[in-house]
Tab-separated table of C-alpha atoms and ligand atoms in Angstrom:
chain	number	residue	atom	x	y	z
A	247	MET	CA	25.245	-3.828	-5.707
A	248	ALA	CA	25.602	-2.552	-2.155
A	249	GLU	CA	22.599	-3.240	0.016
A	250	THR	CA	20.941	-0.426	1.857
A	251	PRO	CA	20.405	-1.545	5.440
A	252	VAL	CA	16.653	-1.425	5.064
A	253	ALA	CA	16.239	-2.905	8.507
A	254	ASP	CA	17.598	0.380	9.871
A	255	ILE	CA	14.993	2.455	8.043
A	256	HIS	CA	11.682	0.594	8.010
A	257	PRO	CA	9.714	-0.282	11.134
A	258	PRO	CA	9.525	-3.928	12.226
A	259	TYR	CA	6.266	-5.823	11.757
A	260	LEU	CA	6.008	-6.465	15.483
A	261	TYR	CA	6.102	-3.294	17.556
A	262	PRO	CA	4.267	-4.121	20.787
A	263	ASP	CA	3.626	-0.472	21.753
A	264	TYR	CA	1.380	-0.372	18.681
A	265	ASN	CA	-1.095	-2.935	19.966
A	266	SER	CA	-2.570	-4.033	16.661
A	267	THR	CA	0.800	-5.361	15.500
A	268	ARG	CA	0.724	-8.103	18.143
A	269	LEU	CA	-1.860	-10.224	16.362
A	270	ARG	CA	-1.049	-9.203	12.813
A	271	ALA	CA	2.749	-9.282	12.513
A	272	PRO	CA	4.029	-12.523	10.993
A	273	SER	CA	6.032	-14.631	13.448
A	274	GLN	CA	8.178	-16.311	10.788
A	275	PRO	CA	11.032	-14.497	9.053
A	276	LEU	CA	10.255	-13.264	5.554
A	277	VAL	CA	11.565	-15.350	2.679
A	278	ARG	CA	13.971	-13.263	0.631
A	279	VAL	CA	13.584	-13.698	-3.089
A	280	ALA	CA	14.594	-11.708	-6.124
A	281	PRO	CA	11.669	-9.738	-7.506
A	282	SER	CA	10.096	-11.615	-10.385
A	283	PRO	CA	10.051	-9.894	-13.769
A	284	LEU	CA	6.351	-9.344	-13.095
A	285	GLU	CA	7.238	-7.438	-9.934
A	286	THR	CA	9.829	-5.238	-11.634
A	287	ALA	CA	7.063	-4.233	-14.029
A	288	GLY	CA	4.020	-2.411	-12.729
A	289	PRO	CA	0.574	-1.157	-13.571
A	290	ALA	CA	0.226	1.750	-16.003
A	291	PHE	CA	-2.165	4.408	-14.786
A	292	PRO	CA	-3.898	6.160	-17.644
A	293	LYS	CA	-3.575	9.913	-17.722
A	294	GLN	CA	-7.348	10.226	-17.450
A	295	PHE	CA	-7.231	8.243	-14.214
A	296	VAL	CA	-6.249	11.449	-12.446
A	297	LYS	CA	-7.882	14.858	-12.863
A	298	ASP	CA	-5.706	17.911	-12.246
A	299	SER	CA	-8.241	19.137	-9.708
A	300	GLU	CA	-7.628	16.095	-7.514
A	301	ALA	CA	-4.307	17.570	-6.346
A	302	ASP	CA	-6.222	20.400	-4.658
A	303	LEU	CA	-8.198	19.138	-1.683
A	304	THR	CA	-9.509	22.617	-0.866
A	305	THR	CA	-11.792	23.089	-3.872
A	306	TRP	CA	-14.008	20.069	-3.370
A	307	GLY	CA	-16.842	21.846	-1.572
A	308	ARG	CA	-18.879	24.974	-2.190
A	309	SER	CA	-16.500	27.105	-0.202
A	310	ALA	CA	-13.079	26.802	1.384
A	311	PRO	CA	-12.588	24.184	4.079
A	312	LEU	CA	-11.847	25.160	7.655
A	313	GLY	CA	-8.242	25.156	8.753
A	314	GLU	CA	-4.762	26.260	7.926
A	315	LYS	CA	-4.342	26.140	4.169
A	316	MET	CA	-1.066	24.655	2.965
A	317	VAL	CA	0.833	23.770	-0.182
A	318	LEU	CA	2.986	20.647	-0.096
A	319	VAL	CA	5.606	20.151	-2.786
A	320	GLY	CA	8.275	17.550	-3.265
A	321	ARG	CA	9.730	14.886	-5.466
A	322	VAL	CA	9.464	11.142	-5.691
A	323	LEU	CA	12.897	9.637	-6.348
A	324	ASP	CA	14.437	6.217	-6.364
A	325	GLU	CA	17.407	5.277	-4.216
A	326	GLY	CA	19.791	6.331	-6.941
A	327	GLY	CA	18.277	9.830	-6.913
A	328	ARG	CA	16.490	9.328	-10.238
A	329	PRO	CA	13.008	10.806	-10.570
A	330	VAL	CA	10.060	8.453	-10.419
A	331	ARG	CA	8.081	9.790	-13.355
A	332	ARG	CA	4.345	9.810	-14.050
A	333	SER	CA	3.692	7.706	-11.028
A	334	LEU	CA	0.455	7.585	-9.048
A	335	VAL	CA	0.455	9.255	-5.628
A	336	GLU	CA	-2.689	8.976	-3.508
A	337	VAL	CA	-3.263	10.967	-0.319
A	338	TRP	CA	-5.868	10.983	2.403
A	339	GLN	CA	-6.081	12.815	5.708
A	340	ALA	CA	-8.258	14.024	8.535
A	341	ASN	CA	-9.829	17.472	8.339
A	342	ALA	CA	-8.562	20.419	10.388
A	343	SER	CA	-10.378	19.152	13.469
A	344	GLY	CA	-8.905	15.668	13.238
A	345	LYS	CA	-11.997	13.958	11.809
A	346	TYR	CA	-12.242	11.551	8.864
A	347	PRO	CA	-15.484	11.213	6.904
A	348	HIS	CA	-15.374	7.489	7.652
A	349	PRO	CA	-18.114	5.396	9.254
A	350	VAL	CA	-15.838	3.923	11.927
A	351	ASP	CA	-14.271	7.229	12.972
A	352	ASP	CA	-16.075	7.902	16.261
A	353	HIS	CA	-13.972	10.903	17.292
A	354	ASP	CA	-16.393	13.543	18.543
A	355	ALA	CA	-15.169	16.295	16.237
A	356	PRO	CA	-17.025	18.032	13.417
A	357	LEU	CA	-17.009	16.891	9.830
A	358	ASP	CA	-16.318	19.664	7.353
A	359	PRO	CA	-18.835	19.668	4.489
A	360	ASN	CA	-16.206	21.357	2.339
A	361	PHE	CA	-13.446	18.860	2.931
A	362	LEU	CA	-13.307	15.254	1.811
A	363	GLY	CA	-9.635	14.711	2.672
A	364	LYS	CA	-8.822	12.650	-0.399
A	365	GLY	CA	-6.662	13.410	-3.438
A	366	GLN	CA	-4.425	11.920	-6.064
A	367	LEU	CA	-1.959	12.989	-8.730
A	368	LEU	CA	0.672	11.745	-11.113
A	369	THR	CA	4.269	12.914	-10.644
A	370	ASP	CA	5.684	14.918	-13.540
A	371	ASP	CA	8.740	14.120	-15.662
A	372	GLU	CA	11.049	15.271	-12.861
A	373	GLY	CA	9.203	13.218	-10.270
A	374	ARG	CA	7.681	16.366	-8.768
A	375	TYR	CA	4.299	16.735	-7.148
A	376	ARG	CA	2.309	19.636	-5.697
A	377	LEU	CA	-0.621	19.255	-3.380
A	378	VAL	CA	-2.915	21.938	-1.935
A	379	THR	CA	-4.750	21.057	1.258
A	380	VAL	CA	-5.337	22.102	4.864
A	381	LYS	CA	-3.206	21.001	7.766
A	382	PRO	CA	-4.902	17.952	9.308
A	383	GLY	CA	-5.749	17.995	12.993
A	384	ALA	CA	-4.421	15.564	15.588
A	385	TYR	CA	-6.924	12.977	16.789
A	386	PRO	CA	-7.273	10.638	19.753
A	387	TRP	CA	-7.049	6.867	19.336
A	388	GLN	CA	-7.588	3.884	21.585
A	389	ASN	CA	-4.123	2.339	21.432
A	390	HIS	CA	-3.108	3.536	24.912
A	391	ALA	CA	-4.239	5.953	27.598
A	392	PHE	CA	-4.262	9.549	26.360
A	393	GLY	CA	-3.106	8.424	22.919
A	394	TRP	CA	-3.311	11.045	20.182
A	395	ARG	CA	-2.016	10.691	16.636
A	396	PRO	CA	0.185	13.600	15.577
A	397	ALA	CA	-1.046	15.519	12.524
A	398	HIS	CA	-0.259	13.450	9.444
A	399	ILE	CA	-1.101	12.960	5.792
A	400	HIS	CA	-1.321	9.388	4.479
A	401	PHE	CA	0.510	8.681	1.210
A	402	SER	CA	0.179	5.711	-1.142
A	403	LEU	CA	2.748	5.357	-3.938
A	404	PHE	CA	2.934	2.974	-6.857
A	405	GLY	CA	6.356	3.964	-8.207
A	406	ASN	CA	7.150	2.565	-11.626
A	407	ALA	CA	7.278	-1.057	-10.523
A	408	TYR	CA	5.085	-3.241	-8.354
A	409	ALA	CA	8.120	-3.918	-6.127
A	410	GLN	CA	8.288	-0.194	-5.292
A	411	ARG	CA	4.766	-0.002	-3.880
A	412	LEU	CA	4.772	1.948	-0.604
A	413	ILE	CA	2.204	3.291	1.842
A	414	THR	CA	3.441	5.756	4.436
A	415	GLN	CA	2.570	8.887	6.420
A	416	MET	CA	3.975	12.414	6.409
A	417	PHE	CA	4.305	14.362	9.644
A	418	PHE	CA	4.861	18.023	10.547
A	419	PRO	CA	8.011	19.558	12.007
A	420	GLY	CA	8.096	20.371	15.706
A	421	ASP	CA	5.009	18.343	16.628
A	422	PRO	CA	5.264	17.319	20.308
A	423	LEU	CA	2.924	14.361	19.667
A	424	LEU	CA	5.587	12.633	17.579
A	425	ALA	CA	7.314	11.658	20.822
A	426	ILE	CA	4.273	9.703	22.062
A	427	ASP	CA	3.116	8.162	18.785
A	428	PRO	CA	4.020	4.472	18.580
A	429	ILE	CA	3.329	4.384	14.849
A	430	PHE	CA	5.919	7.104	14.187
A	431	GLN	CA	8.232	5.763	16.913
A	432	SER	CA	8.157	2.296	15.341
A	433	VAL	CA	10.487	3.679	12.688
A	434	PRO	CA	14.113	3.255	13.743
A	435	GLU	CA	15.695	6.542	14.733
A	436	ALA	CA	17.720	6.764	11.519
A	437	GLY	CA	14.532	6.854	9.488
A	438	ARG	CA	12.265	9.144	11.480
A	439	SER	CA	13.388	12.475	10.046
A	440	LEU	CA	12.584	11.113	6.580
A	441	LEU	CA	8.880	11.206	7.464
A	442	ILE	CA	8.821	14.876	8.518
A	443	ALA	CA	8.141	17.673	6.040
A	444	VAL	CA	10.102	20.913	6.237
A	445	LEU	CA	8.588	24.363	6.273
A	446	ASP	CA	9.258	25.966	2.886
A	447	LEU	CA	7.489	29.296	2.841
A	448	GLU	CA	8.383	30.156	-0.749
A	449	HIS	CA	6.330	27.236	-2.006
A	450	GLY	CA	3.323	28.567	-0.143
A	451	ILE	CA	0.932	31.188	-1.471
A	452	GLU	CA	1.600	34.680	-0.104
A	453	GLY	CA	-1.108	35.630	2.349
A	454	VAL	CA	-3.041	32.403	1.687
A	455	ALA	CA	-1.202	29.168	2.373
A	456	LEU	CA	1.867	27.914	4.203
A	457	GLY	CA	4.422	26.022	2.156
A	458	TYR	CA	5.916	22.653	3.087
A	459	ARG	CA	8.287	20.364	1.237
A	460	TRP	CA	8.639	16.603	1.477
A	461	ASP	CA	10.523	14.225	-0.797
A	462	MET	CA	9.864	10.509	-0.957
A	463	VAL	CA	12.356	7.837	-1.948
A	464	LEU	CA	11.245	4.469	-3.270
A	465	ARG	CA	13.479	1.503	-3.003
A	466	GLY	CA	14.472	-0.451	-6.047
A	467	PRO	CA	14.256	-4.198	-5.712
A	468	ARG	CA	17.389	-5.566	-4.062
A	469	ALA	CA	20.270	-6.463	-6.382
A	470	THR	CA	18.281	-5.529	-9.443
A	471	PRO	CA	18.943	-2.205	-11.111
A	472	MET	CA	15.564	-0.712	-11.815
A	473	GLY	CA	16.536	1.397	-14.800
A	474	VAL	CA	13.140	3.048	-14.910
B	211	MET	CA	22.270	6.230	-2.332
B	212	ALA	CA	19.283	8.083	-0.924
B	213	LYS	CA	17.623	6.425	2.030
B	214	PRO	CA	14.198	4.969	1.233
B	215	THR	CA	11.177	6.544	2.879
B	216	PRO	CA	10.080	4.353	5.789
B	217	SER	CA	6.791	2.499	5.537
B	218	GLN	CA	3.833	3.290	7.806
B	219	THR	CA	0.505	1.608	8.364
B	220	VAL	CA	-2.434	2.232	6.018
B	221	GLY	CA	-4.914	1.972	8.840
B	222	PRO	CA	-7.504	2.371	9.858
B	223	PHE	CA	-9.454	4.882	7.782
B	224	PHE	CA	-8.403	4.059	4.239
B	225	ALA	CA	-11.415	2.355	2.742
B	226	ARG	CA	-13.327	5.270	1.350
B	227	GLU	CA	-10.154	6.941	0.146
B	228	LEU	CA	-8.368	4.176	-1.699
B	229	LEU	CA	-10.948	1.797	-3.080
B	230	TRP	CA	-11.677	1.837	-6.788
B	231	LYS	CA	-15.005	1.334	-8.434
B	232	ASP	CA	-15.034	-2.315	-9.549
B	233	GLY	CA	-11.505	-2.693	-8.174
B	234	GLY	CA	-12.210	-6.386	-7.610
B	235	THR	CA	-12.663	-6.978	-11.325
B	236	VAL	CA	-9.241	-7.098	-12.939
B	237	LEU	CA	-9.087	-5.772	-16.486
B	238	PHE	CA	-7.124	-7.285	-19.381
B	239	ALA	CA	-6.701	-6.383	-22.994
B	240	GLY	CA	-7.431	-9.872	-24.314
B	241	ARG	CA	-9.508	-12.896	-23.535
B	242	GLY	CA	-8.841	-15.824	-21.272
B	243	GLU	CA	-10.217	-18.167	-18.674
B	244	ARG	CA	-12.229	-16.183	-16.104
B	245	ILE	CA	-11.506	-17.180	-12.518
B	246	THR	CA	-12.191	-15.781	-9.060
B	247	LEU	CA	-9.571	-15.780	-6.334
B	248	THR	CA	-11.331	-15.568	-3.002
B	249	GLY	CA	-10.781	-16.317	0.655
B	250	CYS	CA	-10.438	-14.779	4.082
B	251	VAL	CA	-7.659	-13.009	5.920
B	252	PHE	CA	-7.155	-14.022	9.563
B	253	ASP	CA	-5.045	-12.691	12.409
B	254	GLY	CA	-2.906	-14.523	14.961
B	255	VAL	CA	-5.906	-15.838	16.935
B	256	GLY	CA	-7.905	-16.761	13.858
B	257	ALA	CA	-10.157	-13.705	13.918
B	258	PRO	CA	-11.111	-12.289	10.535
B	259	ILE	CA	-9.337	-9.109	9.510
B	260	PHE	CA	-12.159	-6.894	8.318
B	261	ASP	CA	-10.121	-3.819	7.478
B	262	ALA	CA	-7.378	-4.976	5.132
B	263	LEU	CA	-6.579	-3.553	1.730
B	264	PHE	CA	-5.858	-6.467	-0.608
B	265	GLU	CA	-4.045	-5.771	-3.887
B	266	THR	CA	-3.092	-8.083	-6.731
B	267	TRP	CA	-0.840	-7.802	-9.767
B	268	GLN	CA	-0.459	-10.540	-12.325
B	269	ALA	CA	0.444	-11.629	-15.813
B	270	ASP	CA	-2.241	-12.113	-18.435
B	271	PRO	CA	-3.254	-15.573	-19.722
B	272	ALA	CA	-0.319	-15.534	-22.162
B	273	GLY	CA	2.154	-14.820	-19.368
B	274	THR	CA	2.657	-11.244	-20.554
B	275	PHE	CA	2.796	-8.383	-18.061
B	276	PRO	CA	-0.071	-5.958	-18.577
B	277	SER	CA	1.218	-2.568	-19.686
B	278	GLY	CA	-1.880	-0.743	-20.862
B	279	ASP	CA	-5.208	0.420	-19.570
B	280	ASP	CA	-8.809	0.685	-20.665
B	281	GLY	CA	-8.814	4.466	-20.263
B	282	ALA	CA	-10.143	4.296	-16.728
B	283	ARG	CA	-7.947	1.789	-14.917
B	284	PRO	CA	-4.697	-0.102	-15.490
B	285	TYR	CA	-4.817	-3.665	-16.742
B	286	GLY	CA	-3.778	-6.484	-14.459
B	287	TYR	CA	-4.231	-4.780	-11.075
B	288	GLY	CA	-6.851	-5.652	-8.484
B	289	ARG	CA	-7.712	-3.726	-5.328
B	290	VAL	CA	-10.376	-4.547	-2.756
B	291	SER	CA	-10.898	-4.370	0.978
B	292	THR	CA	-11.788	-7.346	3.104
B	293	ASP	CA	-15.327	-7.446	4.484
B	294	ARG	CA	-16.749	-8.138	7.934
B	295	ASP	CA	-15.773	-11.809	7.632
B	296	GLY	CA	-12.269	-11.020	6.431
B	297	ARG	CA	-13.297	-12.014	2.917
B	298	TYR	CA	-11.850	-10.680	-0.305
B	299	ALA	CA	-12.686	-11.634	-3.887
B	300	ILE	CA	-10.773	-10.847	-7.073
B	301	GLU	CA	-12.442	-11.641	-10.396
B	302	THR	CA	-9.699	-12.054	-12.907
B	303	MET	CA	-8.199	-14.298	-15.552
B	304	MET	CA	-6.002	-17.312	-15.144
B	305	PRO	CA	-2.422	-15.981	-15.415
B	306	GLY	CA	-0.013	-17.806	-17.663
B	307	PRO	CA	3.456	-18.942	-16.570
B	308	PHE	CA	6.396	-16.673	-17.429
B	309	LYS	CA	10.174	-16.808	-17.600
B	310	GLY	CA	12.722	-15.104	-15.371
B	311	PRO	CA	15.968	-13.506	-16.564
B	312	GLY	CA	17.922	-16.727	-15.987
B	313	GLY	CA	15.411	-18.809	-17.949
B	314	GLU	CA	13.660	-20.058	-14.805
B	315	THR	CA	9.910	-20.628	-15.073
B	316	TYR	CA	7.469	-18.875	-12.796
B	317	ALA	CA	4.348	-21.000	-12.269
B	318	PRO	CA	0.909	-19.392	-12.725
B	319	GLN	CA	0.730	-16.969	-9.816
B	320	ILE	CA	-0.609	-13.670	-8.566
B	321	SER	CA	1.542	-11.221	-6.601
B	322	VAL	CA	-0.329	-10.037	-3.510
B	323	SER	CA	0.145	-7.083	-1.151
B	324	ILE	CA	-1.843	-6.818	2.063
B	325	PHE	CA	-2.084	-3.519	3.948
B	326	ALA	CA	-3.955	-3.066	7.229
B	327	ARG	CA	-4.081	-1.387	10.581
B	328	GLY	CA	-1.364	-3.083	12.642
B	329	LEU	CA	0.785	-3.727	9.587
B	330	LEU	CA	3.606	-1.194	9.670
B	331	LYS	CA	4.787	-2.581	6.324
B	332	ALA	CA	2.829	-4.265	3.579
B	333	LEU	CA	2.772	-8.041	3.674
B	334	ARG	CA	3.785	-9.295	0.253
B	335	THR	CA	3.595	-12.737	-1.193
B	336	ARG	CA	2.661	-14.752	-4.287
B	337	VAL	CA	-0.286	-17.093	-4.492
B	338	PHE	CA	-0.030	-20.085	-6.823
B	339	LEU	CA	-2.918	-21.129	-9.047
B	340	ALA	CA	-1.514	-24.565	-9.750
B	341	PRO	CA	-1.160	-27.707	-7.632
B	342	LEU	CA	1.942	-28.532	-5.637
B	343	ASP	CA	3.464	-30.888	-8.199
B	344	ALA	CA	3.200	-28.228	-10.895
B	345	ILE	CA	5.038	-25.488	-9.018
B	346	LYS	CA	8.121	-27.314	-7.721
B	347	ASP	CA	10.500	-25.525	-10.078
B	348	ASP	CA	9.098	-22.083	-9.368
B	349	PRO	CA	11.777	-19.800	-7.844
B	350	LEU	CA	9.715	-19.034	-4.720
B	351	ALA	CA	8.735	-22.680	-4.244
B	352	ARG	CA	12.437	-23.578	-4.367
B	353	ALA	CA	13.339	-20.807	-1.921
B	354	ILE	CA	10.711	-22.022	0.566
B	355	GLY	CA	11.610	-25.701	0.223
B	356	ASP	CA	9.419	-26.965	3.055
B	357	THR	CA	6.198	-28.380	1.566
B	358	THR	CA	4.024	-27.566	4.559
B	359	ARG	CA	4.926	-23.920	4.343
B	360	LEU	CA	4.662	-23.872	0.568
B	361	ARG	CA	1.088	-25.154	0.779
B	362	THR	CA	0.097	-21.905	2.523
B	363	LEU	CA	0.552	-20.205	-0.855
B	364	ILE	CA	-1.446	-22.617	-3.012
B	365	ALA	CA	-4.991	-21.632	-3.883
B	366	ALA	CA	-7.315	-24.639	-3.908
B	367	ARG	CA	-9.643	-25.100	-6.838
B	368	ASP	CA	-13.219	-25.445	-5.677
B	369	PRO	CA	-14.391	-28.983	-6.582
B	370	ARG	CA	-17.947	-27.736	-7.198
B	371	ASP	CA	-17.011	-24.670	-9.195
B	372	PRO	CA	-13.669	-24.910	-11.010
B	373	LYS	CA	-13.725	-21.176	-11.731
B	374	ILE	CA	-13.178	-20.476	-8.050
B	375	TYR	CA	-9.797	-20.635	-6.381
B	376	ARG	CA	-9.847	-20.403	-2.598
B	377	TRP	CA	-6.971	-18.980	-0.660
B	378	ASP	CA	-7.192	-18.134	3.030
B	379	VAL	CA	-4.376	-16.090	4.502
B	380	ARG	CA	-3.244	-16.367	8.101
B	381	LEU	CA	-0.958	-13.506	9.020
B	382	ARG	CA	0.471	-15.054	12.184
B	383	GLY	CA	0.645	-18.313	14.094
B	384	ALA	CA	-0.647	-21.754	13.080
B	385	GLY	CA	-0.833	-22.027	9.311
B	386	GLU	CA	0.886	-18.666	8.878
B	387	ALA	CA	1.323	-17.860	5.202
B	388	VAL	CA	4.793	-17.389	3.810
B	389	PHE	CA	5.500	-13.704	3.226
B	390	ILE	CA	8.350	-12.486	1.103
B	391	GLU	CA	10.886	-9.695	1.007
B	392	LEU	CA	11.556	-8.547	-2.518
C	794	FE	FE1	-4.709	8.897	9.988
């Protein structure tokens, strides 16, 4: 089986412009091993684990959250283009002013009582998902002088096998902050566009919400056909 | 072949969003020997990592891969964050050994993924719940070869409480754990 040059797509562990990597990146090369049969299997999330309402982050409070309402649609596929079915997708994000309801977020921006910024869903039989939310705001961080994170939504995926587990971030097209964000820039150039959603107005809600589309691709374990 | 979506860091504001109620108590369908895997995660200067997401996936005591759920959570999967001291704890059952496709035997082990601020990709490895002389034929033990490095993946049974297996993880530098690429 041909190997995808993963090194050209994923960021390195050590990326000095992102300061925290300097003390946390392993210094030794990874040991390459075939996934164990345990790792080509994976946890089964019960249907009840996810409520349908958890895919809509805008209905959590008593009224609508502040911000630019948006619908995000897409598919989760494997490298062979096959849908990743009934797989858990978790999301979390800042509110429209760039604030997380988290005790260590000291950004001086308002919390939104109608926005928790947390959701989850299971992909359908075609690997599709649909999320309703508000566009998150950019926020400052301490990594470097005048550092601001571009608007982003965090994604956590389980795939259909433990070996496919992925945590990543989705960004917005045309954001000038992408150019100064070491976390985004840590991705080799060939991979960066894969993290940016595209505007897709038809998936929005007329007069209510902008539409965006973003597909995710999970890697199968090397040299092992996943067949899931 | 479609290109895989690049990985990005989990950090730093995940805790409230991703943690599960009782995520540190791993569920199984059957019975078995209850154990606790616990230890601390340290960075390259030995400081505790207090903001890591620590996930585990393992076989059941019979060496079977959990496929079901209890209606609320999947069997066999653990998920916790480290605390102020870098400590994690997973209450689970002793996994049984299992066979690979070529007939090779995998020693009792737990697959571990660590996510944190400063980790642009998950760190993945396997922790062994058996002593060095019992894991020599395990595929990962063979791939590592070097005994000093292999020892970084062996959880030590607590002499005072045999239910407790201690495994500290150093991400970088002296005593750095072996991490794997699947
Ligand atoms: Fe963020």
